[in-house]
Coordinates of C-alpha atoms in Angstrom, one line a residue:
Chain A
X243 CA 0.0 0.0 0.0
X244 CA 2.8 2.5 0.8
X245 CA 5.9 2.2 -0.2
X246 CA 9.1 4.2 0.1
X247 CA 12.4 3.8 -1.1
X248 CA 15.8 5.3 -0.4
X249 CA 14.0 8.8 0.4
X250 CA 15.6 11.7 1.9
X251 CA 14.8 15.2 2.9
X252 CA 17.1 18.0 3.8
X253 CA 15.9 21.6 4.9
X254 CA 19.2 23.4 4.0
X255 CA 21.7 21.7 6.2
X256 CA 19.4 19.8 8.4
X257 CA 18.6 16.5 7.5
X258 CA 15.2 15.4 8.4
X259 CA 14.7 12.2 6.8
X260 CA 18.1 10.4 5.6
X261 CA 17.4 7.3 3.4
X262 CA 14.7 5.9 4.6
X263 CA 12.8 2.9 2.9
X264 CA 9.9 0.9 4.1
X265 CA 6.8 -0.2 2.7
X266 CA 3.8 -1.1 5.0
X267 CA 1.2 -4.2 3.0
X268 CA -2.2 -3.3 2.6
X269 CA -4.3 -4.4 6.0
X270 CA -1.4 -3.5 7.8
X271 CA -1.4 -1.5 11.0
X272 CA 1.8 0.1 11.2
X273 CA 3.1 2.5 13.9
X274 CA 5.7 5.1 13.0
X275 CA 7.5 6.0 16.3
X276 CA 10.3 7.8 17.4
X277 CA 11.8 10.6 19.5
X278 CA 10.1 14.2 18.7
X279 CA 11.9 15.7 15.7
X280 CA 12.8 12.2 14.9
X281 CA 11.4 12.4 10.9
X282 CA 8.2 11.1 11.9
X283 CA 5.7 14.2 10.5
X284 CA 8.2 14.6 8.0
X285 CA 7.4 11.2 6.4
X286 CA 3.9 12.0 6.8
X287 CA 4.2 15.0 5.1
X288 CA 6.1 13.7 2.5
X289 CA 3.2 10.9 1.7
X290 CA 1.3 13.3 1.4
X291 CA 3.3 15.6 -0.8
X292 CA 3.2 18.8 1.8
X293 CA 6.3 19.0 1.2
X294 CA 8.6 17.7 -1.8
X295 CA 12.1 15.0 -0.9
X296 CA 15.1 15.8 -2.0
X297 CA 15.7 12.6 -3.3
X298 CA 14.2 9.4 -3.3
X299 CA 10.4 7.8 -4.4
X300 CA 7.1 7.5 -2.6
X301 CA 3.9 6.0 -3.5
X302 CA 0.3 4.7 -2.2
X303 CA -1.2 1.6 -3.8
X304 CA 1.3 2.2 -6.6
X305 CA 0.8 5.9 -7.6
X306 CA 3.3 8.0 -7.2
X307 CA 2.8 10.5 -3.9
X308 CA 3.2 13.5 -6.7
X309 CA -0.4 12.7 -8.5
X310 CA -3.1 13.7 -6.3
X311 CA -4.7 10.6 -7.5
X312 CA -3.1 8.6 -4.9
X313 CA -4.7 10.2 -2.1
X314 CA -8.4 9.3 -3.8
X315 CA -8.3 7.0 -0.8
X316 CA -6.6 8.6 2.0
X317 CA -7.8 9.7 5.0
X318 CA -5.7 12.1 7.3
X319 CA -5.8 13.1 10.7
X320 CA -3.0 16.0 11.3
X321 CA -1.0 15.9 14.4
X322 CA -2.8 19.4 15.4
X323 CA -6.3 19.2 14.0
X324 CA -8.1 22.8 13.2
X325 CA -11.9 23.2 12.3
X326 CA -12.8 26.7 11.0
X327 CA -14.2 28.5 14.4
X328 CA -17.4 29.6 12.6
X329 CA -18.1 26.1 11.3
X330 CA -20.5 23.2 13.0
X331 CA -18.7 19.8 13.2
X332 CA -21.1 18.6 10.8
X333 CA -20.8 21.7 8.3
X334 CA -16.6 20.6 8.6
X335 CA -17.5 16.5 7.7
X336 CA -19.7 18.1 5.2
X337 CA -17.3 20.1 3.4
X338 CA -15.2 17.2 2.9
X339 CA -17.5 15.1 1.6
X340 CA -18.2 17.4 -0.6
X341 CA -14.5 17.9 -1.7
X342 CA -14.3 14.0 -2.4
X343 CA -17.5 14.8 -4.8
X344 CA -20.3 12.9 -2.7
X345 CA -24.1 14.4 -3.5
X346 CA -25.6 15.8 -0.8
X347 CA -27.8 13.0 0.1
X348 CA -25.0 10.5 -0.1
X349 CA -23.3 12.6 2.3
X350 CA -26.6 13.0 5.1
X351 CA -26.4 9.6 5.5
X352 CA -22.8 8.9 5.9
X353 CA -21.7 11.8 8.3
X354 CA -24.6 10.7 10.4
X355 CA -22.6 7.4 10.8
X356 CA -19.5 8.9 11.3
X357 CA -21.0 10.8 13.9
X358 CA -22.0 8.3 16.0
X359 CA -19.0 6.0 15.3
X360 CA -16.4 8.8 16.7
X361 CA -19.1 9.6 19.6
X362 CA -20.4 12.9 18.7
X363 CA -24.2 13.0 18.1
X364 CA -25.8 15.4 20.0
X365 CA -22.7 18.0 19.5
X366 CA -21.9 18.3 15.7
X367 CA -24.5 21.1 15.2
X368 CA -22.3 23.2 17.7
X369 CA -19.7 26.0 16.4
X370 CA -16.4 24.6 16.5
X371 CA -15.2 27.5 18.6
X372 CA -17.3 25.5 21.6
X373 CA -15.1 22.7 21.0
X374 CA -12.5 21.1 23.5
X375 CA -9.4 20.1 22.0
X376 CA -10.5 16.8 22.0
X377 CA -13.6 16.9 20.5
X378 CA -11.8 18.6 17.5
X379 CA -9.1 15.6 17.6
X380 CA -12.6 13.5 17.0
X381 CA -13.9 15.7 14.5
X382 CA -10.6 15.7 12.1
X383 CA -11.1 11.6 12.9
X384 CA -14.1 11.7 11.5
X385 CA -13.1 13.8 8.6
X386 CA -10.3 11.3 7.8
X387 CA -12.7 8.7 7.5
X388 CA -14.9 10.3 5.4
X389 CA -15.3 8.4 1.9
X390 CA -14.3 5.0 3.9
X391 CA -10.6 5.4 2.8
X392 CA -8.4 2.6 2.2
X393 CA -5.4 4.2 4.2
X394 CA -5.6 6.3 7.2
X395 CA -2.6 8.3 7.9
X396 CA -3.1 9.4 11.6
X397 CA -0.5 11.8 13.2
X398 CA -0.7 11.8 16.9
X399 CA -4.3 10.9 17.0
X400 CA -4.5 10.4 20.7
X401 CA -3.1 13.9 21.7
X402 CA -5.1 15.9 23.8
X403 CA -7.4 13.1 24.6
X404 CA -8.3 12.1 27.6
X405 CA -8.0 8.1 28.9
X406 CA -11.4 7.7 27.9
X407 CA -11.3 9.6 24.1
X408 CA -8.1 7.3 23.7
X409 CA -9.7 3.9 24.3
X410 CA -12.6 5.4 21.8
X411 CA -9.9 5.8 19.4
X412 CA -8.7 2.2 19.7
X413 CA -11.8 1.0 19.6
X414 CA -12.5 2.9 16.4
X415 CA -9.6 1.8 14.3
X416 CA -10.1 -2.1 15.7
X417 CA -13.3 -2.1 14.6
X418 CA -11.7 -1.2 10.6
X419 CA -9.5 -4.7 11.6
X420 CA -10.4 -7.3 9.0
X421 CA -11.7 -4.8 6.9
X422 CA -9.1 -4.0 4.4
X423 CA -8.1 -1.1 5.9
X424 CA -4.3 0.1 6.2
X425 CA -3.5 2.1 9.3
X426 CA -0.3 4.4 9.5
X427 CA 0.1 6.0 13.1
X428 CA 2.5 8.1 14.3
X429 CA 2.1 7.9 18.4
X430 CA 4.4 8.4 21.3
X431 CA 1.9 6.3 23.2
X432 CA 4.0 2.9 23.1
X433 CA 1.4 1.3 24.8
X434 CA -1.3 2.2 22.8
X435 CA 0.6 1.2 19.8
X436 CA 1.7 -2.0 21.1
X437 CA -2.3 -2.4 21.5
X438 CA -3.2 -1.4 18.2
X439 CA -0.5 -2.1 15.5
X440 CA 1.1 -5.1 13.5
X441 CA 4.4 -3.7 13.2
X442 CA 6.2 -1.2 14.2
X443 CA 9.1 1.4 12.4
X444 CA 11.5 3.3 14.5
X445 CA 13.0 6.6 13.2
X446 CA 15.4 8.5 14.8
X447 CA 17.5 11.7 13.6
X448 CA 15.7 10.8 10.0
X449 CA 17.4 7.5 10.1
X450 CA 15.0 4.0 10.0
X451 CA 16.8 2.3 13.3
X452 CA 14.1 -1.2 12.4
X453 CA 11.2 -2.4 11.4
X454 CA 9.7 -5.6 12.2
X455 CA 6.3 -6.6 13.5
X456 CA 5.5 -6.1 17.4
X457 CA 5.8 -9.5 18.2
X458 CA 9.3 -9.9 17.1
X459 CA 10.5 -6.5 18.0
X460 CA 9.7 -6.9 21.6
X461 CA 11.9 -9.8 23.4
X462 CA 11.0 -11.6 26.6
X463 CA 10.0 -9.8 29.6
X464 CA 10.9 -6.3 27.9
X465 CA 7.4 -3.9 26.6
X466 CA 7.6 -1.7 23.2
X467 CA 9.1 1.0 25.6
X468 CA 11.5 -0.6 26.5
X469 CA 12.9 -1.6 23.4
X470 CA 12.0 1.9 21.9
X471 CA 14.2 3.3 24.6
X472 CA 17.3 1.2 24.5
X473 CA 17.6 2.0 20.5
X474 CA 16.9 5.3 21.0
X475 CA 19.2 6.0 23.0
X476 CA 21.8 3.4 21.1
Chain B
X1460 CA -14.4 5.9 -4.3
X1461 CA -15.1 8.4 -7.4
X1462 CA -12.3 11.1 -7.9
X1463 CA -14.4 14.6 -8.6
X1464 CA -13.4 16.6 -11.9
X1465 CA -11.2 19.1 -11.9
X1466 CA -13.9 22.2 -12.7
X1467 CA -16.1 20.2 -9.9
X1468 CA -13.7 20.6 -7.3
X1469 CA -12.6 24.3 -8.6
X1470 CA -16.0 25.3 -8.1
X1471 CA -16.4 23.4 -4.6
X1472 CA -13.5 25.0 -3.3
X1473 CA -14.9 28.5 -4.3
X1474 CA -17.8 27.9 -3.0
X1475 CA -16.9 27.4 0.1
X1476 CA -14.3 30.2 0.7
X1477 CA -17.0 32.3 -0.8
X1478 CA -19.4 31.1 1.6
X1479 CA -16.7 32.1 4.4
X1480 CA -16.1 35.6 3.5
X1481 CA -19.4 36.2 2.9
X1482 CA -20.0 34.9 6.3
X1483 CA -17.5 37.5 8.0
X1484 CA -19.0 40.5 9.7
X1485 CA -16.5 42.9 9.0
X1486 CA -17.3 41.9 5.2
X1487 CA -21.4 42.8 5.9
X1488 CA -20.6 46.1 7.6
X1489 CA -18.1 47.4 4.8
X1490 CA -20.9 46.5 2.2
X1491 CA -23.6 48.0 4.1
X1492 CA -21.7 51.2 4.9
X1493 CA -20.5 51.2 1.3
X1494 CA -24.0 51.2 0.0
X1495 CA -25.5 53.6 2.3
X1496 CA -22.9 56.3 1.1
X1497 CA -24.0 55.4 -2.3
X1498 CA -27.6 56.1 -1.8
X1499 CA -26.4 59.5 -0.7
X1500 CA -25.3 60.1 -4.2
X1501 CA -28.9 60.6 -4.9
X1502 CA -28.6 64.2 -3.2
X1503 CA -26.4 65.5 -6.1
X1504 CA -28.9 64.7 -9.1
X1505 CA -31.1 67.3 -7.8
X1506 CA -28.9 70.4 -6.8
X1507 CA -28.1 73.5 -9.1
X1508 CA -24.4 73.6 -10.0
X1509 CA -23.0 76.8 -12.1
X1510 CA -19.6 76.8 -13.7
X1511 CA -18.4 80.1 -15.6
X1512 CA -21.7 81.8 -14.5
X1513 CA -23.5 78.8 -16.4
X1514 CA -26.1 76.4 -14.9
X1515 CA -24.9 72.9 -15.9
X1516 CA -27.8 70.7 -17.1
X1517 CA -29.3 68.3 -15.9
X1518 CA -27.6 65.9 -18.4
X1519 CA -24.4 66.7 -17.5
X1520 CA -24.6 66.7 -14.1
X1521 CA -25.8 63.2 -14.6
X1522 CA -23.1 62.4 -16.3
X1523 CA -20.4 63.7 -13.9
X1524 CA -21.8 62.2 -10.9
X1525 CA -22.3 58.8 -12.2
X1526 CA -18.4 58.4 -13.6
X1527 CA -17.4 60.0 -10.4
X1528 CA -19.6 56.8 -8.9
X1529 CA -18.2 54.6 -11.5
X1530 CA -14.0 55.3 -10.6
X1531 CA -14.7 55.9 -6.8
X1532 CA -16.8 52.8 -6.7
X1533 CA -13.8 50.8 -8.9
X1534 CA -11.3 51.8 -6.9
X1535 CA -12.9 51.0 -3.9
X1536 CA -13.6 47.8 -5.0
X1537 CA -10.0 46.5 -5.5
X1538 CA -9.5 48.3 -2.1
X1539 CA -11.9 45.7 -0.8
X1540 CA -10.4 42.9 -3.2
X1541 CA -6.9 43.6 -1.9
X1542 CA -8.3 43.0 2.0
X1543 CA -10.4 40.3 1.2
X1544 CA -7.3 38.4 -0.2
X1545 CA -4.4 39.8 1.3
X1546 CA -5.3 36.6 4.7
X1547 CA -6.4 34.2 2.8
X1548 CA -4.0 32.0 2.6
X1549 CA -2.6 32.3 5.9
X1550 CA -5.9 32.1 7.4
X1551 CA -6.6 28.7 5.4
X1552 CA -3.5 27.4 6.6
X1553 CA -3.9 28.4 10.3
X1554 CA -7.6 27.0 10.5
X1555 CA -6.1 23.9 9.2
X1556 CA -8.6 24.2 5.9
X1557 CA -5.4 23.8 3.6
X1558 CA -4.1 20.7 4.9
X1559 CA -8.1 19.3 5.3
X1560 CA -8.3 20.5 1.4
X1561 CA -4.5 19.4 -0.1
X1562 CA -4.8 16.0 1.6
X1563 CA -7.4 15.2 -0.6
X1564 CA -7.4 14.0 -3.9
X1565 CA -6.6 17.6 -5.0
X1566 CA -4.1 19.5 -7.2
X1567 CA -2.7 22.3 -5.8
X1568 CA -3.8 24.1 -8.7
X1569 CA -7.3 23.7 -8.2
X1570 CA -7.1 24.6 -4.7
X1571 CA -5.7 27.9 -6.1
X1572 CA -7.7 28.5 -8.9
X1573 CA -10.9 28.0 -6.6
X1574 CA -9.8 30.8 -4.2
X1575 CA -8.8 33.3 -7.0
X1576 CA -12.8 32.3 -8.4
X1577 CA -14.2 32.9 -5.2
X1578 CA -12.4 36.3 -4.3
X1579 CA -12.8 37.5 -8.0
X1580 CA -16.7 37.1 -8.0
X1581 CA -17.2 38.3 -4.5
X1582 CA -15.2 41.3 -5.2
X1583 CA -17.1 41.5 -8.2
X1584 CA -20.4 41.3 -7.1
X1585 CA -19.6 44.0 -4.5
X1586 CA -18.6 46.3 -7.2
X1587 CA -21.7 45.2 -9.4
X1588 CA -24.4 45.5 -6.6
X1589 CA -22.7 49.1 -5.5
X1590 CA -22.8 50.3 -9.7
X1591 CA -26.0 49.0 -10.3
X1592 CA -27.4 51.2 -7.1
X1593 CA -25.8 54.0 -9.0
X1594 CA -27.6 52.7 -12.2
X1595 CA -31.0 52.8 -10.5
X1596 CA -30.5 56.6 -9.0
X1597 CA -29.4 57.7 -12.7
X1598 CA -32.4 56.1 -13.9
X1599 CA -34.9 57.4 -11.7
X1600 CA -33.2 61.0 -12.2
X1601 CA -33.3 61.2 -15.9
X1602 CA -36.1 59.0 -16.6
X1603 CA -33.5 56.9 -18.9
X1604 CA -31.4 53.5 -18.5
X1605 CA -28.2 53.5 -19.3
X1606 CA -27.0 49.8 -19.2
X1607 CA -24.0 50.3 -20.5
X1608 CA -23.1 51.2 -17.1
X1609 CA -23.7 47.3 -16.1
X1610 CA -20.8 46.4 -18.9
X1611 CA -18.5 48.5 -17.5
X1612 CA -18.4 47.9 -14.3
X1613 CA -18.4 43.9 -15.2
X1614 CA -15.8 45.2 -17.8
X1615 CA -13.8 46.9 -15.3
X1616 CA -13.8 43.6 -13.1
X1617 CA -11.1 42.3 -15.0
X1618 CA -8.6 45.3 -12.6
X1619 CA -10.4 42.9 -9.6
X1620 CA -8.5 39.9 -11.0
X1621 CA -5.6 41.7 -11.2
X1622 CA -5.6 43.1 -7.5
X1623 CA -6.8 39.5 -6.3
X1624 CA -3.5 37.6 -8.3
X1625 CA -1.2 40.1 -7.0
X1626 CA -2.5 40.2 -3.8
X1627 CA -2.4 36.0 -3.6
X1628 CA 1.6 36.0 -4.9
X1629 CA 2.6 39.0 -2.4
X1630 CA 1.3 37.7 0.4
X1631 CA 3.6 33.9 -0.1
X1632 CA 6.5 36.5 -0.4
X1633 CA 5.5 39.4 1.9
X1634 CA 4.3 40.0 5.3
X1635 CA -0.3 40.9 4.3
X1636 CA 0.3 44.2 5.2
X1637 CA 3.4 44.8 2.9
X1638 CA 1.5 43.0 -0.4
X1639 CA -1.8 44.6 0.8
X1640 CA 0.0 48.1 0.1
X1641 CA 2.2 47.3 -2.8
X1642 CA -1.3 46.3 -4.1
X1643 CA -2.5 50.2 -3.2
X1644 CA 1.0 51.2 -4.9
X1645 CA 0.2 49.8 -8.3
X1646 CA -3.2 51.1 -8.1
X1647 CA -1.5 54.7 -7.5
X1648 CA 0.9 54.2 -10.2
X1649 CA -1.5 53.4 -12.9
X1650 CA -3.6 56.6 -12.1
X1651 CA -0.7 58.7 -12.9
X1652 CA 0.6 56.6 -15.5
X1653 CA -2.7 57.4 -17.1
X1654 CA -2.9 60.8 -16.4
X1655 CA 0.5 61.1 -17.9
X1656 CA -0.7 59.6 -20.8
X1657 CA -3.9 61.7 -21.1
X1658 CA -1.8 65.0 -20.7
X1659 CA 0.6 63.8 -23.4
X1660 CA -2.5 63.4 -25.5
X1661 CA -3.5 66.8 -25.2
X1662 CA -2.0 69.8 -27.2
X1663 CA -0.2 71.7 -24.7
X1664 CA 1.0 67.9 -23.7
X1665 CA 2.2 67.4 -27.0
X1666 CA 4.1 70.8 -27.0
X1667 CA 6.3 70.1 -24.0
X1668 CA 7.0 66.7 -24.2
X1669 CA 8.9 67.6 -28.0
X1670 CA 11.2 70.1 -26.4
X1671 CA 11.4 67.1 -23.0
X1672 CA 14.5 64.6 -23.2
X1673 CA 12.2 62.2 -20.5
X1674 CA 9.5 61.6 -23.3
X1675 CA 10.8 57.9 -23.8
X1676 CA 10.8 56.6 -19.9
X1677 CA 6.8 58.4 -19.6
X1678 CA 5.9 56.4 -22.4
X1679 CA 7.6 53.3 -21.5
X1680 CA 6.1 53.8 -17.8
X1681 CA 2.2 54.3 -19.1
X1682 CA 2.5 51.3 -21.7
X1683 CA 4.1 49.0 -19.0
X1684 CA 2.7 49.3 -16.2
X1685 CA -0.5 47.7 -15.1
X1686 CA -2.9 49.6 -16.9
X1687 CA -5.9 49.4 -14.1
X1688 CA -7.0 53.0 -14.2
X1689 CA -6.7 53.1 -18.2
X1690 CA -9.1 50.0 -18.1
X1691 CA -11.6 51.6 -16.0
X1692 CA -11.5 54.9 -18.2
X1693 CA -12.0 52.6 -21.3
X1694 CA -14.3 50.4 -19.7
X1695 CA -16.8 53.6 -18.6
X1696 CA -16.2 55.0 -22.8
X1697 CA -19.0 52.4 -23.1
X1698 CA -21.5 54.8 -21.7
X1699 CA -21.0 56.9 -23.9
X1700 CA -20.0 60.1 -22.9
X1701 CA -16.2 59.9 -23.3
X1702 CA -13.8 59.2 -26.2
X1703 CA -13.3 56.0 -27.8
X1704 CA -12.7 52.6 -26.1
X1705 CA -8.5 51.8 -26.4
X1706 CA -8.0 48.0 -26.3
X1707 CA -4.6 48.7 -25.2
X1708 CA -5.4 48.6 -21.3
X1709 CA -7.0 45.4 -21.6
X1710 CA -4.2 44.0 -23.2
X1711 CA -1.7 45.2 -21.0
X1712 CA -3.8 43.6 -18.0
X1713 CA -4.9 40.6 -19.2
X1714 CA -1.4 40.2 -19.9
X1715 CA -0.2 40.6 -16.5
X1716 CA -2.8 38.4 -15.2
X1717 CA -1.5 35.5 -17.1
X1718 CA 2.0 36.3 -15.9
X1719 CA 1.0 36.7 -12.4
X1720 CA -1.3 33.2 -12.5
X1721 CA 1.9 31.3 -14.2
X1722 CA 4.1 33.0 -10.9
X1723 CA 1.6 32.2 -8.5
X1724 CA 1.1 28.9 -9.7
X1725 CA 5.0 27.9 -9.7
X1726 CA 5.1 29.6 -6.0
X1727 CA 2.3 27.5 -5.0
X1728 CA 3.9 24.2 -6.4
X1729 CA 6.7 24.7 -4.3
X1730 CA 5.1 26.0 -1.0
X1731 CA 5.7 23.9 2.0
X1732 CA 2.0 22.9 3.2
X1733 CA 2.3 23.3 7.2

């Protein structure tokens, strides 16, 4: 589903992403972790061509990251989600449905379901200026799955929520398990992760340190902290 | 999932940050306030004017208010245009709107192309509701339509592109403030490029500038530079009462709002989305 290969980005003299090449199989849940300023967003970013690599090829289900085709089937959750303060939630999910070209009707029907499947009925007619940082975070979830995408791309999804919004979460993108769905998170939450994801990248100063799936990254007695500590640090 | 067109999507996207100015209050209360001082132009139809000891006629006093309307009313219109656009594209990306639209399947193109639509028309329409209240006054003064008027000022709209394009590159390169005013700076610079022009036309114009070394740079200055006061003057020839219409303005605009689309399309390509 995503594939990248030999892929760097510098911002003048500062390397942000040296190298790197991964590809994550479609179904996957795949956790992108590392240290903050690690590469991480940068990656992300790059998918999503918000910014362009210096060297080096991306691409989603084979199309190149350049053609704005490949993202016909993306949804993406930024790591700091904004909703215009003079929208409603639903007038937001409804703008993006209507960017992915759904009719009107098409669209009633399926932000009503979103709504209830991120646990918002009874507030999306609200002005997003009313909104907790949270309920935003659920709102640009919702928005990435608008159009039932076949990748999610979710940057720090969890942040800002509180123990309760982040077992909601979980329980949202376990319920797309089985489904076809590919999952790529960027989390500091190891547990979470662990939890949640088949395998697992680590990135630090732009360099891919491993990837493996969970079960073989993580040795006896040790947790995905651990192990994300002792390369980390090296 | 179905991939929308690209004109689909163009139009989406403008509707939607038309919908948003449109919403703004500050956006009401300058259209309100514009057209109440409009309606007071009704006040000079009826007063008795002399010149040289002559009573002007109603006719010309018709005529004088309504292009004095038509130029204010332009120029206060790419005023408007060059505030409506000069946050744009800081406020999309601080609301998190350019990231919700460019991580879609979208070109960056579109995206731009459907802002510049919806600032263009809006500005547009402003201009359009504010000439056609000066239509209506003239009408009900003289007993006569003139809707000539009409196709000037949608003529003239083309100077709201220009101010809109300008406005959009400047403010990737330039604090709002700074493209806002170099905006205001052109605007300047074409009304005395064309009153340049218009003396140089004239006899005693014609006179001075034989026996003046500078003729060349004036010339060069009136025929390059954006020609947005030269459009408007050609634009309002339509009603009638002035000289012929000169294509040249148009051209020389049109022009630069190809050049200035081509920039702004390269700067967008390039712009790191936040």
């Amino acid at each position: 589903m995503i594939e990248l290969h030999a892929v760097t980005k510098r911002y003048g003299s500062l390397t942000a992403v040296d190298g790197v090449t991964f590809s994550v199989a479609r179904g996957e849940y795949f956790a992108l972790l590392g240290p903050n300023g690690a590469g991480k967003t940068t990656v992300v970013r790059l998918l999503l061509d918000f910014t362009h690599a210096t060297s080096g090829t991306l691409s989603i289900d084979g199309i190149s990251s350049k053609d704005p085709v490949c993202r016909a089937s993306v949804g993406y959750l930024s790591e700091n989600p904004r909703i215009p303060p003079n929208l409603t939630g639903w007038q937001y999910l409804q703008r993006c449905s209507e960017l992915l070209g759904m009719s009107r009707l098409e669209a009633v029907s399926h932000i009503g379901d979103i709504v209830e499947r991120i646990g918002m009925r009874g507030r999306e007619h609200t002005k997003a200026r009313t909104y907790s940082r949270g309920m935003i975070q659920r709102f640009g979830l919702g928005a990435a799955l608008i159009g039932n995408p076949k990748l999610l791309i979710l940057d720090e999804p969890t942040a800002g929520l509180d123990p309760i919004g982040i077992r909601e979460v979980r329980r949202i993108l376990e319920s797309f398990k089985g489904q076809g769905m590919t999952v790529l998170l960027n989390s500091h939450l190891l547990s979470e992760v662990e939890k949640i994801c088949d395998t697992a990248a680590i990135i630090n100063s732009g360099r891919l340190l491993l990837k493996d799936s969970i079960p073989s990254i993580i040795r006896d007695g040790e947790t995905l902290e651990d192990v994300f500590v002792r390369l980390v640090k090296g | 999932m179905t991939i929308p067109g690209s004109h689909s999507t163009v139009l989406v996207i403008a509707k939607h940050a038309f919908v948003d100015e449109v919403r703004q209050k500050s956006m009401i209360v300058i259209f309100v306030l514009s057209a109440f001082f409009v309606l007071l132009l009704r006040g000079c139809y009826k007063g008795e004017y002399v010149v040289d000891g002559q009573s002007l006629g109603s006719a010309a006093i018709a005529w004088t208010v309504s292009k004095v309307a038509f130029h204010v009313i332009a120029a206060g219109a790419m005023f408007m245009a060059a505030l409506l656009t000069m946050r744009v594209f800081k406020r999309d990306r601080d609301e998190g709107t350019l990231s919700c639209i460019l991580s879609r399947p979208i070109h960056r193109r579109q995206y731009v192309a459907g802002k510049i639509l919806a600032l263009w028309v809006l500005s547009m329409t402003f201009m359009f509701v504010l000439h056609g209240i000066v239509f209506f006054i003239t009408a009900l003064s003289m007993k006569t339509l003139a809707p000539a008027y009409l196709v000037a000022s949608l003529i003239s709209s083309l100077n709201l592109l220009f101010v809109v394009l300008v406005v959009f590159l400047l403010s990737f390169l330039l604090p709002d403030i700074a493209a806002f005013l170099c905006a205001m700076g052109i605007g300047i610079g074409s009304l005395a490029a064309s009153g340049i022009h218009s003396f140089s036309q004239s006899q005693m114009g014609q006179v001075m500038m034989q026996h003046s070394p500078g003729i060349t740079g004036w010339k060069l200055f009136y025929y390059l530079w954006p020609g947005l006061f030269g459009t408007q003057q050609s634009a309002f020839s339509l009603v009638g009462y002035g000289g012929g219409m000169s294509p040249y303005p148009f051209v020389n605009v049109i022009s630069y709002c190809l050049i200035l689309c081509i920039l702004l399309l390269h700067r967008f390509r390039n712009e790191e989305i936040a």
